[in-house]
Coordinates of C-alpha atoms and ligand atoms in Angstrom, one line a residue:
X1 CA 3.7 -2.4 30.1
X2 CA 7.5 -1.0 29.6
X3 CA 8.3 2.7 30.1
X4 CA 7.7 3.2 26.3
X5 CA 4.9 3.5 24.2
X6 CA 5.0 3.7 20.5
X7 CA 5.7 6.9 19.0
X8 CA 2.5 9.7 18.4
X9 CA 0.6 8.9 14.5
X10 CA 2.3 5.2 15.3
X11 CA 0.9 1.6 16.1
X12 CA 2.3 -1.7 16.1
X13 CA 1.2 -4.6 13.9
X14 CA 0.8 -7.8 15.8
X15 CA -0.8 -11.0 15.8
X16 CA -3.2 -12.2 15.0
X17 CA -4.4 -9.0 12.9
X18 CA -0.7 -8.6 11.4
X19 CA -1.6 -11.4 9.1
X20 CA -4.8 -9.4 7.8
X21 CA -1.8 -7.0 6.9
X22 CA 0.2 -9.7 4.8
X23 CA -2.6 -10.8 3.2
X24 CA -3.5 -7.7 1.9
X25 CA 0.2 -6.4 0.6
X26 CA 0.3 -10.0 -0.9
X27 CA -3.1 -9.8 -3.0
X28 CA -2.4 -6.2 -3.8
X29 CA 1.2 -7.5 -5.4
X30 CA -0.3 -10.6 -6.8
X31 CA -2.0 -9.1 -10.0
X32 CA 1.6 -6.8 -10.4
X33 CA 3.8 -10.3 -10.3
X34 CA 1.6 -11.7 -12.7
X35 CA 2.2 -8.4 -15.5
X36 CA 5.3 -8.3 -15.8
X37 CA 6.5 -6.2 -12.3
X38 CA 9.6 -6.9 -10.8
X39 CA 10.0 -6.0 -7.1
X40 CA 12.4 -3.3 -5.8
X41 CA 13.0 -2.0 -2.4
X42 CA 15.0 1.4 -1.7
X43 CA 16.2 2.7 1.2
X44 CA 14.3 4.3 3.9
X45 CA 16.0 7.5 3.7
X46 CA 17.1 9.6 0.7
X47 CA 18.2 12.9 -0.3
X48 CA 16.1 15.5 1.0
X49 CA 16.3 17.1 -2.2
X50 CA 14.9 14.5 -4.2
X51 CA 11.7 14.6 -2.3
X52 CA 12.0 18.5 -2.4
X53 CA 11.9 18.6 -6.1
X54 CA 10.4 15.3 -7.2
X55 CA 7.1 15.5 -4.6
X56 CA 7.0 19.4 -5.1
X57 CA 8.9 22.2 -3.1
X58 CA 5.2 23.7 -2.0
X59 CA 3.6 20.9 -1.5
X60 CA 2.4 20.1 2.5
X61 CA 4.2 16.6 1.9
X62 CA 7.6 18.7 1.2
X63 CA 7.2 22.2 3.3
X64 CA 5.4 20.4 6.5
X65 CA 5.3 16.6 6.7
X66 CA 8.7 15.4 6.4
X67 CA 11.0 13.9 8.4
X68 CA 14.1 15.7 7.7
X69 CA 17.3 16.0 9.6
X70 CA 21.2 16.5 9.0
X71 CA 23.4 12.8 9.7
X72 CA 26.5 13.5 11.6
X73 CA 28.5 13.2 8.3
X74 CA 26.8 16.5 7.3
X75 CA 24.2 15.1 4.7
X76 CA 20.6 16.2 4.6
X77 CA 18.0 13.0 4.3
X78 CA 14.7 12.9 5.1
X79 CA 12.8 9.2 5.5
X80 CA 10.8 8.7 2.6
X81 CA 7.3 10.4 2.6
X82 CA 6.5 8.5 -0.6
X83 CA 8.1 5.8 -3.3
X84 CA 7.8 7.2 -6.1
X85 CA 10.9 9.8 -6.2
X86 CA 13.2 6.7 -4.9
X87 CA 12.1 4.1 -7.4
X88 CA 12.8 6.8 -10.3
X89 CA 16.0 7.9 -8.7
X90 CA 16.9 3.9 -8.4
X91 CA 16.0 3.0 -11.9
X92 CA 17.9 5.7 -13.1
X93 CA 21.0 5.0 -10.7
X94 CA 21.1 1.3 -12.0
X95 CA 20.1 2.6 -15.8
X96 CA 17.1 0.4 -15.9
X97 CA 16.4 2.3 -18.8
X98 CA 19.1 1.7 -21.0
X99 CA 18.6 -2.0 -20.8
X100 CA 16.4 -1.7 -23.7
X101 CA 13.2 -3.0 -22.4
X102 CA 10.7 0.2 -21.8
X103 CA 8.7 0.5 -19.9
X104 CA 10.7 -0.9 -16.8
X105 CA 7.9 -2.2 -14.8
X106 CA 8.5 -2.2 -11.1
X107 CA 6.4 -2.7 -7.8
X108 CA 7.3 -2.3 -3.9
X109 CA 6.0 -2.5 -0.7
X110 CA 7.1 -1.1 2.4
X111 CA 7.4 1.5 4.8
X112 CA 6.5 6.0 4.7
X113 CA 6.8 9.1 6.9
X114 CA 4.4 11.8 7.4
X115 CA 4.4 13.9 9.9
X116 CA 0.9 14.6 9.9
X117 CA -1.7 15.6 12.4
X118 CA -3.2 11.9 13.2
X119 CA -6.2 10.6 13.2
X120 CA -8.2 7.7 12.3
X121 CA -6.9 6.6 8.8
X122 CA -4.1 8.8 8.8
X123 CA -0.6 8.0 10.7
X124 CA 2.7 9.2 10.3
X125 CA 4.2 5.9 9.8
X126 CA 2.0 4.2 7.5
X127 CA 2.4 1.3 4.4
X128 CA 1.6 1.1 0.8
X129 CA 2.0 -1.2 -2.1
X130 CA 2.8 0.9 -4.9
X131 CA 3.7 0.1 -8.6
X132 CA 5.5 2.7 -11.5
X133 CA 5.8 1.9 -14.8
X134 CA 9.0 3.7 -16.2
X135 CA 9.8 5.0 -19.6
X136 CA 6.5 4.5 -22.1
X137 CA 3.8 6.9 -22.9
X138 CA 0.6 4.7 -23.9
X139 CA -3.2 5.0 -22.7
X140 CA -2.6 0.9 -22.0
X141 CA 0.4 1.4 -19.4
X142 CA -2.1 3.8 -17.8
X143 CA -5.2 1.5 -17.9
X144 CA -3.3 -1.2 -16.8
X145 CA -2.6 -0.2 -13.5
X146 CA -6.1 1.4 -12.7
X147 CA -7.5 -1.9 -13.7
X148 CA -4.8 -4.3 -12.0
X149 CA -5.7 -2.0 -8.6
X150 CA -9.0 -2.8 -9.2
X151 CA -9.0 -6.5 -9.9
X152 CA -6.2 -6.2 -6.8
X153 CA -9.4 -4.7 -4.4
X154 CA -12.0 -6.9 -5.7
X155 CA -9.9 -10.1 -4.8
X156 CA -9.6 -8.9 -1.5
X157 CA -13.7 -8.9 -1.5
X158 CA -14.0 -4.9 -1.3
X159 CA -16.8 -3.9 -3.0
X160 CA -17.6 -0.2 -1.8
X161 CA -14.4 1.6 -3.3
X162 CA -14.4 3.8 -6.3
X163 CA -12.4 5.0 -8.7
X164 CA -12.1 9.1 -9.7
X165 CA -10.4 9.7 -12.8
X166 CA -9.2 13.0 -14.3
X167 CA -6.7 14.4 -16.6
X168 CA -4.5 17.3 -15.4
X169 CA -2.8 17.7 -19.1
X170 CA 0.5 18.6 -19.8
X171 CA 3.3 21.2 -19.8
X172 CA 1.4 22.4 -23.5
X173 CA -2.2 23.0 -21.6
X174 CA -1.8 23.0 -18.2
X175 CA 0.0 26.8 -17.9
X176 CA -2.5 28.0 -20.4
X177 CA -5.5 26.3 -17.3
X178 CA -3.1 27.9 -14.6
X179 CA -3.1 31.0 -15.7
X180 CA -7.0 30.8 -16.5
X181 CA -7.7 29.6 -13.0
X182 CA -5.6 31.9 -11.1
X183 CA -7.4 35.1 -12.8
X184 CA -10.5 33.5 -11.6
X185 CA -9.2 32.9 -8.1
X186 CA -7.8 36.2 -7.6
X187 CA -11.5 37.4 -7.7
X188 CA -12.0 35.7 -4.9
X189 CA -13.3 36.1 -1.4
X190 CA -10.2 34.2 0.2
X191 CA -7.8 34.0 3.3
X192 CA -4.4 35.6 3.1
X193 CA -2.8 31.6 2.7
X194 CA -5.1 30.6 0.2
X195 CA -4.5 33.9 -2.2
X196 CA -1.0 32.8 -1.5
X197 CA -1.1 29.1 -2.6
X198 CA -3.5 30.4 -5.9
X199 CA 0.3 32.4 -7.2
X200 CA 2.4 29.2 -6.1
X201 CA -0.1 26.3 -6.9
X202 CA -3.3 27.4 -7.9
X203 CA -4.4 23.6 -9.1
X204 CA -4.4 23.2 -5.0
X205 CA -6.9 25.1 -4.2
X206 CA -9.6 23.1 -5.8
X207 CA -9.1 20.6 -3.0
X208 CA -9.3 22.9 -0.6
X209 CA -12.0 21.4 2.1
X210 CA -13.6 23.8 3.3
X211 CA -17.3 24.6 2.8
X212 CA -16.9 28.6 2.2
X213 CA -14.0 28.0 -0.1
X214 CA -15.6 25.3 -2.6
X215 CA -18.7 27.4 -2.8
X216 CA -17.0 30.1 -4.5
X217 CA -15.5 27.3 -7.0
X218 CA -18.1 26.4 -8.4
X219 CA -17.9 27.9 -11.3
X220 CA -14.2 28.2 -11.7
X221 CA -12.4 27.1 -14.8
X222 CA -11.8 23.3 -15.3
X223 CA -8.8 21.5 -16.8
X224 CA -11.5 19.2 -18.4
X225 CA -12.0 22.5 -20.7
X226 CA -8.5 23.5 -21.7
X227 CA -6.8 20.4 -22.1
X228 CA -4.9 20.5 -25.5
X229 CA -5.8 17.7 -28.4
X230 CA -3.0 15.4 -27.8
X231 CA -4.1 15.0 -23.7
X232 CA -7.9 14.6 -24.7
X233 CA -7.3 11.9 -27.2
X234 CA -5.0 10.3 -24.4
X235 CA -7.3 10.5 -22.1
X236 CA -10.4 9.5 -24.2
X237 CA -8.2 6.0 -25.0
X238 CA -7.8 5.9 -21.3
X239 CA -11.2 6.0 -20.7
X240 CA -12.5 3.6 -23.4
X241 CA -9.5 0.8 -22.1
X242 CA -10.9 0.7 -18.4
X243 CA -14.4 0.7 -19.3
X244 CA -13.9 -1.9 -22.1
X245 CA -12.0 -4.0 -19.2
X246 CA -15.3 -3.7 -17.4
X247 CA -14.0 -1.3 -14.8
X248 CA -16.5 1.1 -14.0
X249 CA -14.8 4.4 -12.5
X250 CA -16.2 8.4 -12.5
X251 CA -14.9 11.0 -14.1
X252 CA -13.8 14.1 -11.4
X253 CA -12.5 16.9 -13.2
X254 CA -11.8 18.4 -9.5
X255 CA -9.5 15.5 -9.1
X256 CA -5.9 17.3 -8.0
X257 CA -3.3 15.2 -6.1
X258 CA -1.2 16.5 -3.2
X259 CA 2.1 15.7 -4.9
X260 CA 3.4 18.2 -8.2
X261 CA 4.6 15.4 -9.8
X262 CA 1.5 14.4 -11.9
X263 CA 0.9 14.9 -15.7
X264 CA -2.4 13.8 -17.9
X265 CA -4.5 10.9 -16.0
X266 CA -4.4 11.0 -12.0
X267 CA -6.7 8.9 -10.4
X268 CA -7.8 7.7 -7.0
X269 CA -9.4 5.2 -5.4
X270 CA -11.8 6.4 -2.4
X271 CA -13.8 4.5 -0.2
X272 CA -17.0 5.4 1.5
X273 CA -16.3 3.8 5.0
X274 CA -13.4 5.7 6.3
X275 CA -14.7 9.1 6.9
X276 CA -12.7 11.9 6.2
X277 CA -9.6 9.8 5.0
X278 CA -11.4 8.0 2.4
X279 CA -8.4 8.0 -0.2
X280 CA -7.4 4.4 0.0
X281 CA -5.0 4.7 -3.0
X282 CA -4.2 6.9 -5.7
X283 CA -1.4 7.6 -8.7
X284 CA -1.2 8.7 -11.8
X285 CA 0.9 10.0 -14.9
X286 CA 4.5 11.7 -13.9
X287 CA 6.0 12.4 -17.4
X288 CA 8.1 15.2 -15.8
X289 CA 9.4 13.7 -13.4
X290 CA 12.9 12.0 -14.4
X291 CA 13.7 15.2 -15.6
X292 CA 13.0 17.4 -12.8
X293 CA 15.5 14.9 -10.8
X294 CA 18.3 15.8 -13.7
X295 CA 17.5 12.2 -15.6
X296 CA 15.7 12.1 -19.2
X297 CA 12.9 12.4 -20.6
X298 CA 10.9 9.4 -19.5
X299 CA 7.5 9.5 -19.1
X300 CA 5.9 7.2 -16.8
X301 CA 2.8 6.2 -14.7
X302 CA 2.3 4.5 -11.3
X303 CA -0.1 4.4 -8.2
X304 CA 0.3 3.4 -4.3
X305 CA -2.5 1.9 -2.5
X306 CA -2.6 2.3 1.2
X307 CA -2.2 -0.6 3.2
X308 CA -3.6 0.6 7.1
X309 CA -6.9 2.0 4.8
X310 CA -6.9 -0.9 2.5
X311 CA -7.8 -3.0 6.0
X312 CA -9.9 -0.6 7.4
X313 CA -12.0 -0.7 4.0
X314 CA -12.2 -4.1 4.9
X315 CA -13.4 -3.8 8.3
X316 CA -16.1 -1.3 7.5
X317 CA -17.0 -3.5 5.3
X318 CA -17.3 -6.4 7.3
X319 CA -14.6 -8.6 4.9
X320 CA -12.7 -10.9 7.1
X321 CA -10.2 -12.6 4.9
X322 CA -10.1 -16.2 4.8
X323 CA -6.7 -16.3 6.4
X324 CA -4.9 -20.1 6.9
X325 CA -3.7 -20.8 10.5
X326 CA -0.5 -20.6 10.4
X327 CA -0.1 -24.0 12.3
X328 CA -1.5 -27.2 10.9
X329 CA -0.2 -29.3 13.7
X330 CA 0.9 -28.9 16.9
X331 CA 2.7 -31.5 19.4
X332 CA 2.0 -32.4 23.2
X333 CA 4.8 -34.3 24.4
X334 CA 4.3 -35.9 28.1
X335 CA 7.0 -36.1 29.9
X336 CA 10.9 -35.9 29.1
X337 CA 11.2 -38.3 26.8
X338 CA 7.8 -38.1 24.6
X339 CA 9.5 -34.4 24.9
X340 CA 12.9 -35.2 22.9
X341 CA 11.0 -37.7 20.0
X342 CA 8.2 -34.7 19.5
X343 CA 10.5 -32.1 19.3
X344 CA 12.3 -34.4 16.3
X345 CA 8.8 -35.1 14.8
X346 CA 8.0 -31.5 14.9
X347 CA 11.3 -30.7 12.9
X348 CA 10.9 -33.1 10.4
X349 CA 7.1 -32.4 9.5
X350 CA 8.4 -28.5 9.1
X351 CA 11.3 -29.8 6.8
X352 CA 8.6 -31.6 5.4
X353 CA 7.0 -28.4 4.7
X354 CA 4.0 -29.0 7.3
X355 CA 3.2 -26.0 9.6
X356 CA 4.1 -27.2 13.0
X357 CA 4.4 -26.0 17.1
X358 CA 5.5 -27.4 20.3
X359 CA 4.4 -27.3 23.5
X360 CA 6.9 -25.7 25.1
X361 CA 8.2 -24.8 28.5
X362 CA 7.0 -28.1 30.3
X363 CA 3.2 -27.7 30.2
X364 CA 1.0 -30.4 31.5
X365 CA -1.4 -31.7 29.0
X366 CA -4.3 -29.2 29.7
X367 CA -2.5 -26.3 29.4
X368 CA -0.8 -27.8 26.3
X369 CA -4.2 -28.7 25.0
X370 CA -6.1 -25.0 25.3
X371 CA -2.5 -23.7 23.6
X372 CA -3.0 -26.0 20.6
X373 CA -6.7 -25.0 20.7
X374 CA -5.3 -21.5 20.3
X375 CA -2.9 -22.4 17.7
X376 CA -6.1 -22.8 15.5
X377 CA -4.4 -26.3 14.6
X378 CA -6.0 -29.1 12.7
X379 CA -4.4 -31.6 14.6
X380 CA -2.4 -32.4 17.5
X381 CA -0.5 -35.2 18.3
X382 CA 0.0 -36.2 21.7
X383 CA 2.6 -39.0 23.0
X384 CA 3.4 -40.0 26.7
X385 CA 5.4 -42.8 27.8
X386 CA 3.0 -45.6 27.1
X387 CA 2.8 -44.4 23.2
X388 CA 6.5 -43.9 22.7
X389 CA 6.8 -47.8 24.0
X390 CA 4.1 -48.5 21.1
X391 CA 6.6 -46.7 19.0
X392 CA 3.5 -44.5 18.6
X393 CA 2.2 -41.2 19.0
X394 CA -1.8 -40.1 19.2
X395 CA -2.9 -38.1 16.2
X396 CA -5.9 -35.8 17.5
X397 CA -8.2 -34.0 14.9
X398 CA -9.3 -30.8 16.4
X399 CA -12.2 -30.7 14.8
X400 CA -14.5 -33.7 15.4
X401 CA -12.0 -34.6 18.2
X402 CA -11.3 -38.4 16.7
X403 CA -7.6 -39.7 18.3
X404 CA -6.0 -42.6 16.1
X405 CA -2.8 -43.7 17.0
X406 CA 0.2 -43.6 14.1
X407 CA 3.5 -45.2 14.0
X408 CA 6.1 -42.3 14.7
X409 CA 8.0 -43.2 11.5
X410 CA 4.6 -42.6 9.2
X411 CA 3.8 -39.2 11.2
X412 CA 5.3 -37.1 8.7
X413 CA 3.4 -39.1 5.8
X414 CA 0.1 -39.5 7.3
X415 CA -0.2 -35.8 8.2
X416 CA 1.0 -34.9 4.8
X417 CA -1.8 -37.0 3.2
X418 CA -4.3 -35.6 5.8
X419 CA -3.8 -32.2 5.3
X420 CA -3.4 -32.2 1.4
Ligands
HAM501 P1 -0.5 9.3 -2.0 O1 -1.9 9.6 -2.5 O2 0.2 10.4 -1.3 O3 0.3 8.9 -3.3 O4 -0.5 8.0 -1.1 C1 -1.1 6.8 -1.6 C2 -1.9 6.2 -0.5 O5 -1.1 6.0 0.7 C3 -3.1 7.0 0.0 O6 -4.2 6.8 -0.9 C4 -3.3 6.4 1.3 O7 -4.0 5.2 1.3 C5 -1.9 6.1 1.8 N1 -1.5 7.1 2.7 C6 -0.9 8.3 2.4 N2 -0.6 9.0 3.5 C7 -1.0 8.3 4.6 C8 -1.0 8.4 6.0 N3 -0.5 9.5 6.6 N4 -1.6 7.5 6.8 C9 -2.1 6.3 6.2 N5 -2.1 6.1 4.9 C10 -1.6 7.1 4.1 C11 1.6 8.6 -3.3 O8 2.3 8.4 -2.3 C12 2.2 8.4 -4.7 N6 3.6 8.1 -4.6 C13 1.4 7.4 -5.5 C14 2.0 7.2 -6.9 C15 2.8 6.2 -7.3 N7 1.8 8.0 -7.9 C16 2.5 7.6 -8.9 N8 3.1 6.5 -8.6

C-alpha cells in the first residue's frame, strides 16, 4: 500500500479482470470494423465551449459534471465528458466531409470525465466504445447502428439487455411539443428547480425520477403525438429496418437523453441487472449538431456503449468470456546455463508468434513450476544441465502432465504444431 489511493468515482483496471475489459471494447468494435468504421482517437481535453454548446449549456453534463479548468497559457479546456462533440469537431477540422464519401463513418474507444456523485455503475472516470456516422440522413444509417450494438451485445453472450426507442422530432415539431408540454407542466405541482428546468428544458423533466414528479406526468403531452409527417415516416422506416433485421426493441415515448444534442430517433440500451444505472449504452440522431459548433449542415447519428456497465451486465449475468491465456508456454531454466539457452528459446518462440514467459529472478523449480501453473500455460518446458548436454529440453503439457523431451532446435516447430 503507497500513500495514494486512486482518485474518489475512480478504479484501476488490472489483471486478470483487465482482459475482461479488452475483450469487451474489442467485440463491441468488431461488428463497427466490419461496416465500414474507421477508428479515430481525439484528445482528452477540448475547448470547454465545444462541450458547452455541443452537449447543451443546461444540461447536468455541461452546468455540474465537468472537469473544467484554465491551462497556464490562459485557455479554458475541460476533459472530455463525452465523444461525440470531439469526433464532430475532428471530422470537421480535417474536412472529412468534403472528401466526398458521406456518411464518414467513424468509431472510438477510450477514456470520459464526469464528475458525478459515484456509485455502483457510475464513476467519474469511466470508458465507452462509441460509433457516429457523419453527414447522411437515412432510416438505414440509423438502424444500422442500433442493430450493429445489438449483434455487438449478443456476441458478448448478454441476453438481458434491451433496447428503448423513441423519436424526439425535429426543429419543425419539436418547439410546437415544447411549447405543448411546458403549458402542461406549468400546471403543475412542482419544486422551485423543476418549474425552472420546464422554461429552460422542459423535455427533461420527463426523466425526472422521482415518484411524486412522474405521477403528475402521466398524462402529459407526448412527442409520439406531435411529431410532424416527415419524422413519423422516418421513424416508422426506422422501426420496420430493426425489426426486419430481427432486432426486437420497445418503443418509449418517455425516452429523453441527458445531452441537447439529439434530433428524431434516440435510443438506449438498458439492462435489468445493474440497479439504478441500468443504461449500458445509448445514442441517437444529432442533425443539429455541426451547426451549433459553427460547421454545416450535416446530419448525423451515433451511439456510445459503456464499457464498466457493459462488464457488469456480464457479471450479473453470470457470462464469463472465454478469454485465451495470454501465455501458451512458459520456460523453467535450471541453473545458469539452461538459464541463457531458455531465455533464447523463449525469444524465438515470441518472434515466432507463440505466447511465451520466463521464469525469472532465479526460482527453483517449484516455485517456477506453481508460477507457470499460474501463467494458465499449456505447456512448459523445463531444461537443467543434463538436458542441455542432450541438446534437449523437456516439453511438459500442463494439462495431462505428459513430459517428452524435444531437440532445442525443433522447440519453436513442435510447439507451433502443438498449439495450432
Ligand atoms: P451517454 O448516454 O451519456 O451518451 O453515455 C453512453 C454510455 O456511457 C452510458 O449508457 C453508460 O453506459 C456510459 N456512461 C455514461 N456516464 C457514465 C459514468 N459516469 N460511469 C460509467 N459509465 C457511464 C453519450 O455519451 C453520447 N455521446 C452517445 C452518443 C454517441 N450519441 C450519439 N453518438
Amino acid at each position: 500500500m503507497s500513500t495514494f489511493q486512486a482518485p474518489k468515482g475512480t478504479y484501476d483496471l488490472l489483471p486478470p479482470d483487465s482482459a475482461t475489459y479488452l475483450a469487451v471494447r474489442e467485440a463491441i468494435a468488431a461488428p463497427l470494423r466490419n461496416s465500414g468504421y474507421g477508428y479515430i482517437e481525439t484528445p482528452g481535453f477540448e475547448d470547454v465551449e465545444l462541450f458547452a454548446r455541443g452537449v447543451g449549456e443546461s444540461t447536468d453534463i455541461v452546468t455540474k459534471e465537468m472537469y473544467a479548468f484554465e491551462t497556464k497559457g490562459g485557455d479554458r479546456l475541460a476533459l472530455r465528458p463525452e465523444g461525440t462533440a470531439s469526433v464532430l469537431r475532428a471530422a470537421l477540422e480535417a474536412n472529412l466531409h468534403k472528401a466526398g464519401n458521406l456518411p464518414v463513418k467513424l468509431w472510438y474507444s477510450g477514456s470520459y470525465y464526469r464528475y458525478e456523485r459515484p456509485q455502483k455503475g457510475r464513476y467519474r472516470h469511466f470508458s465507452q466504445v462509441g460509433a457516429e456516422a457523419i453527414g447522411a440522413e437515412d432510416p438505414a444509417l440509423d438502424a444500422e447502428l442500433i442493430i450493429l450494438a445489438d449483434q455487438a451485445y449478443r456476441s458478448l453472450g448478454l441476453r438481458n439487455f434491451r433496447i428503448l426507442l423513441n423519436s424526439l422530432g425535429d426543429k419543425e415539431c419539436r418547439p410546437v411539443y415544447r411549447a405543448a408540454l411546458q403549458d402542461f407542466l406549468r400546471g403543475l405541482d412542482l419544486d422551485e428547480d423543476t418549474l425552472r428546468r420546464a422554461e429552460i428544458n422542459p423535455l427533461r423533466v420527463l426523466d425526472d425520477k422521482r415518484e411524486a414528479v412522474q405521477r403528475q406526468l402521466a398524462d402529459a403531452p407526448l412527442l409520439r403525438d406531435h411529431l410532424c409527417d416527415a419524422c413519423k415516416a422516418y421513424h416508422e422506416e426506422v422501426r420496420e429496418l430493426i425489426t426486419a433485421a430481427g432486432v426486437a426493441f420497445e418503443d418509449d415515448p418517455k425516452l429523453v437523453r441527458g445531452l441537447d444534442y439529439y434530433t428524431r430517433t434516440t435510443f438506449e440500451f438498458v439492462h435489468g441487472g445493474l440497479g439504478s444505472q441500468s443504461a449500458v449504452g445509448g445514442g441517437g440522431r444529432y442533425d443539429g449538431l455541426s451547426e451549433m459548433i459553427g460547421g454545416p449542415a450535416l446530419p448525423s447519428v451515433g451511439w456510445a456503449l459503456g464499457v464498466d456497465r457493459t462488464v457488469l451486465a456480464l457479471q450479473a449475468e453470470g457470462v464469463t468470456l472465454d478469454i485465451p491465456a495470454a501465455t501458451s508456454v512458459y520456460a523453467v531454466p535450471l541453473g545458469e546455463e539452461a538459464r541463457r539457452v531458455l531465455f533464447g528459446v523463449v525469444t524465438e518462440l515470441r518472434r515466432a508468434g507463440v505466447a511465451a514467459d520466463f521464469s525469472f529472478g532465479g526460482k527453483g523449480l517449484k516455485g517456477a513450476m506453481k508460477n507457470a501453473n499460474r501463467s494458465g500455460a499449456r505447456f512448459a518446458l523445463v531444461a537443467g544441465e543434463r538436458d542441455l548436454a542432450e541438446g534437449t529440453a523437456q516439453l511438459k503439457d500442463m494439462e495431462s502432465g505428459e513430459q517428452v523431451p524435444v531437440a532445442l532446435d525443433a522447440v519453436v516447430s513442435t510447439l507451433r504444431a502443438r498449439l495450432a
